[in-house]
Amino acid sequence: MVSTMSSSEKRPFAEVLPIAEGIVDELRPYCERIEIAGSLRRKKEMIGDIEIVMIPQETEGLFGGSKRDGALLLALTASYRGWRRVKGGEWYQQYLVEGMTVDFFITTPEKWGCIFLIRTGSADFSRKVMTARSQGGLCPDHLKFWSGRLWDGDRALETPEEKDVFQALGLAFIAPEARAV
């Protein structure tokens, strides 16, 4: 039985990167934006799982309106490619692809900056960024992360890019490789 947890056997960066790039290339035509995140983006030597952040293209719904249906996109791709779905919902899907756990984080343009930063990690770095300064974190006390956005009171801040999140937090941009606590 193949484990689907990121604590499973880790594989070398050079072995995992082509798998992740292949997945991104497969999905890119159906996405407004898609990028590799997590430990691959941080260029760790050994990789336990693949994390991908994506904004599916809007499609017209069956009964009108439009929707970014990343779960459907992944289900269709998985059935065609033989990926095995492990779990997930509307904003998160997990698949087993070529023996690797692949976590897909489905987002919107408004949430991209926050989600991409948080999903790049590391987990400790993300927690520190999201924790209020008065509690030992990096987030000014008047701001809060909620529902994939950065908020100032009841106003969602415009953070379409990671650099916008760092700027709103009053921090210089921190390169992914340097995101450790």
PDB file of C-alpha atoms in Angstrom, residues 40-147:
ATOM      1  CA  LEU A  40       9.506  22.309  -4.444  1.00  0.00           C
ATOM      2  CA  ARG A  41       9.199  26.090  -4.739  1.00  0.00           C
ATOM      3  CA  ARG A  42      11.470  26.432  -1.708  1.00  0.00           C
ATOM      4  CA  LYS A  43      13.939  24.133  -3.535  1.00  0.00           C
ATOM      5  CA  LYS A  44      14.323  21.676  -0.667  1.00  0.00           C
ATOM      6  CA  GLU A  45      16.693  18.795  -1.348  1.00  0.00           C
ATOM      7  CA  MET A  46      14.152  16.083  -0.480  1.00  0.00           C
ATOM      8  CA  ILE A  47      10.439  16.364  -1.313  1.00  0.00           C
ATOM      9  CA  GLY A  48       7.583  14.577   0.462  1.00  0.00           C
ATOM     10  CA  ASP A  49       4.669  15.889  -1.602  1.00  0.00           C
ATOM     11  CA  ILE A  50       3.792  18.237  -4.430  1.00  0.00           C
ATOM     12  CA  GLU A  51       1.753  21.376  -3.791  1.00  0.00           C
ATOM     13  CA  ILE A  52       0.132  23.256  -6.652  1.00  0.00           C
ATOM     14  CA  VAL A  53      -1.866  26.477  -6.448  1.00  0.00           C
ATOM     15  CA  MET A  54      -4.274  27.097  -9.303  1.00  0.00           C
ATOM     16  CA  ILE A  55      -6.926  29.485 -10.567  1.00  0.00           C
ATOM     17  CA  PRO A  56      -9.118  27.556 -13.013  1.00  0.00           C
ATOM     18  CA  GLN A  57     -10.504  29.465 -15.974  1.00  0.00           C
ATOM     19  CA  GLU A  58     -14.096  30.562 -15.614  1.00  0.00           C
ATOM     20  CA  THR A  59     -16.533  28.365 -17.482  1.00  0.00           C
ATOM     21  CA  GLU A  60     -20.192  28.896 -18.209  1.00  0.00           C
ATOM     22  CA  GLY A  61     -22.410  26.870 -15.927  1.00  0.00           C
ATOM     23  CA  LEU A  62     -25.054  24.451 -17.120  1.00  0.00           C
ATOM     24  CA  PHE A  63     -27.830  26.763 -15.977  1.00  0.00           C
ATOM     25  CA  GLY A  64     -26.106  30.052 -16.769  1.00  0.00           C
ATOM     26  CA  GLY A  65     -23.613  32.120 -14.860  1.00  0.00           C
ATOM     27  CA  SER A  66     -19.951  31.266 -14.643  1.00  0.00           C
ATOM     28  CA  LYS A  67     -17.845  29.289 -12.221  1.00  0.00           C
ATOM     29  CA  ARG A  68     -14.227  28.373 -11.592  1.00  0.00           C
ATOM     30  CA  ASP A  69     -14.721  24.642 -11.101  1.00  0.00           C
ATOM     31  CA  GLY A  70     -11.295  23.341 -10.189  1.00  0.00           C
ATOM     32  CA  ALA A  71     -12.668  20.159  -8.616  1.00  0.00           C
ATOM     33  CA  LEU A  72     -14.378  19.202 -11.882  1.00  0.00           C
ATOM     34  CA  LEU A  73     -11.276  20.081 -13.908  1.00  0.00           C
ATOM     35  CA  LEU A  74      -9.150  17.846 -11.686  1.00  0.00           C
ATOM     36  CA  ALA A  75     -11.684  15.009 -11.763  1.00  0.00           C
ATOM     37  CA  LEU A  76     -11.776  15.046 -15.562  1.00  0.00           C
ATOM     38  CA  THR A  77      -7.986  15.217 -15.836  1.00  0.00           C
ATOM     39  CA  ALA A  78      -7.585  12.466 -13.241  1.00  0.00           C
ATOM     40  CA  SER A  79      -9.936  10.098 -15.037  1.00  0.00           C
ATOM     41  CA  TYR A  80      -8.041  10.671 -18.289  1.00  0.00           C
ATOM     42  CA  ARG A  81      -4.562  10.402 -16.751  1.00  0.00           C
ATOM     43  CA  GLY A  82      -5.210   7.661 -14.188  1.00  0.00           C
ATOM     44  CA  TRP A  83      -4.550   9.826 -11.132  1.00  0.00           C
ATOM     45  CA  ARG A  84      -6.131   8.477  -7.947  1.00  0.00           C
ATOM     46  CA  ARG A  85      -8.234  10.919  -5.921  1.00  0.00           C
ATOM     47  CA  VAL A  86      -7.547  10.682  -2.202  1.00  0.00           C
ATOM     48  CA  LYS A  87      -9.723  13.475  -0.766  1.00  0.00           C
ATOM     49  CA  GLY A  88     -10.902  17.013  -1.211  1.00  0.00           C
ATOM     50  CA  GLY A  89     -13.650  19.533  -1.693  1.00  0.00           C
ATOM     51  CA  GLU A  90     -14.298  22.711  -3.642  1.00  0.00           C
ATOM     52  CA  TRP A  91     -11.046  24.520  -2.712  1.00  0.00           C
ATOM     53  CA  TYR A  92      -8.705  21.606  -2.045  1.00  0.00           C
ATOM     54  CA  GLN A  93      -8.104  18.305  -3.821  1.00  0.00           C
ATOM     55  CA  GLN A  94      -5.537  15.610  -3.143  1.00  0.00           C
ATOM     56  CA  TYR A  95      -4.451  13.028  -5.697  1.00  0.00           C
ATOM     57  CA  LEU A  96      -1.845  10.311  -5.953  1.00  0.00           C
ATOM     58  CA  VAL A  97       0.199  10.847  -9.114  1.00  0.00           C
ATOM     59  CA  GLU A  98       3.204   8.691 -10.016  1.00  0.00           C
ATOM     60  CA  GLY A  99       3.539   7.604  -6.396  1.00  0.00           C
ATOM     61  CA  MET A 100       3.532  11.198  -5.095  1.00  0.00           C
ATOM     62  CA  THR A 101       0.871  12.915  -3.045  1.00  0.00           C
ATOM     63  CA  VAL A 102      -0.236  16.012  -4.960  1.00  0.00           C
ATOM     64  CA  ASP A 103      -2.173  18.712  -3.109  1.00  0.00           C
ATOM     65  CA  PHE A 104      -4.106  21.134  -5.318  1.00  0.00           C
ATOM     66  CA  PHE A 105      -5.145  24.436  -3.753  1.00  0.00           C
ATOM     67  CA  ILE A 106      -7.869  26.020  -5.865  1.00  0.00           C
ATOM     68  CA  THR A 107      -8.204  29.772  -5.484  1.00  0.00           C
ATOM     69  CA  THR A 108      -9.327  33.013  -7.128  1.00  0.00           C
ATOM     70  CA  PRO A 109      -7.368  36.035  -8.402  1.00  0.00           C
ATOM     71  CA  GLU A 110      -8.262  38.024  -5.257  1.00  0.00           C
ATOM     72  CA  LYS A 111      -6.908  35.303  -2.976  1.00  0.00           C
ATOM     73  CA  TRP A 112      -3.830  34.353  -5.023  1.00  0.00           C
ATOM     74  CA  GLY A 113      -1.228  36.378  -3.057  1.00  0.00           C
ATOM     75  CA  CYS A 114      -2.250  35.016   0.345  1.00  0.00           C
ATOM     76  CA  ILE A 115      -2.822  31.438  -0.750  1.00  0.00           C
ATOM     77  CA  PHE A 116       0.416  31.231  -2.763  1.00  0.00           C
ATOM     78  CA  LEU A 117       2.424  32.637   0.156  1.00  0.00           C
ATOM     79  CA  ILE A 118       0.810  30.326   2.727  1.00  0.00           C
ATOM     80  CA  ARG A 119       1.028  27.217   0.521  1.00  0.00           C
ATOM     81  CA  THR A 120       4.681  27.875  -0.291  1.00  0.00           C
ATOM     82  CA  GLY A 121       5.418  27.577   3.422  1.00  0.00           C
ATOM     83  CA  SER A 122       7.261  26.284   5.258  1.00  0.00           C
ATOM     84  CA  ALA A 123       4.460  25.412   7.692  1.00  0.00           C
ATOM     85  CA  ASP A 124       6.304  27.191  10.511  1.00  0.00           C
ATOM     86  CA  PHE A 125       6.907  30.254   8.328  1.00  0.00           C
ATOM     87  CA  SER A 126       3.242  30.388   7.267  1.00  0.00           C
ATOM     88  CA  ARG A 127       2.084  30.151  10.892  1.00  0.00           C
ATOM     89  CA  LYS A 128       4.473  32.960  11.874  1.00  0.00           C
ATOM     90  CA  VAL A 129       3.232  35.188   9.007  1.00  0.00           C
ATOM     91  CA  MET A 130      -0.400  34.607   9.986  1.00  0.00           C
ATOM     92  CA  THR A 131       0.128  35.109  13.733  1.00  0.00           C
ATOM     93  CA  ALA A 132      -0.359  38.549  15.276  1.00  0.00           C
ATOM     94  CA  ARG A 133       2.808  40.397  16.326  1.00  0.00           C
ATOM     95  CA  SER A 134       1.484  40.658  19.889  1.00  0.00           C
ATOM     96  CA  GLN A 135       1.553  36.830  19.926  1.00  0.00           C
ATOM     97  CA  GLY A 136       5.069  36.546  18.463  1.00  0.00           C
ATOM     98  CA  GLY A 137       4.149  36.514  14.774  1.00  0.00           C
ATOM     99  CA  LEU A 138       4.735  38.833  11.830  1.00  0.00           C
ATOM    100  CA  CYS A 139       1.165  40.034  11.189  1.00  0.00           C
ATOM    101  CA  PRO A 140       0.343  43.527  12.493  1.00  0.00           C
ATOM    102  CA  ASP A 141      -2.295  43.262  15.206  1.00  0.00           C
ATOM    103  CA  HIS A 142      -4.872  45.262  13.236  1.00  0.00           C
ATOM    104  CA  LEU A 143      -4.718  42.784  10.323  1.00  0.00           C
ATOM    105  CA  LYS A 144      -5.924  39.193  10.136  1.00  0.00           C
ATOM    106  CA  PHE A 145      -5.896  36.320   7.659  1.00  0.00           C
ATOM    107  CA  TRP A 146      -9.345  34.889   7.090  1.00  0.00           C
ATOM    108  CA  SER A 147     -10.950  32.900   4.301  1.00  0.00           C
TER     109      SER A 147
END
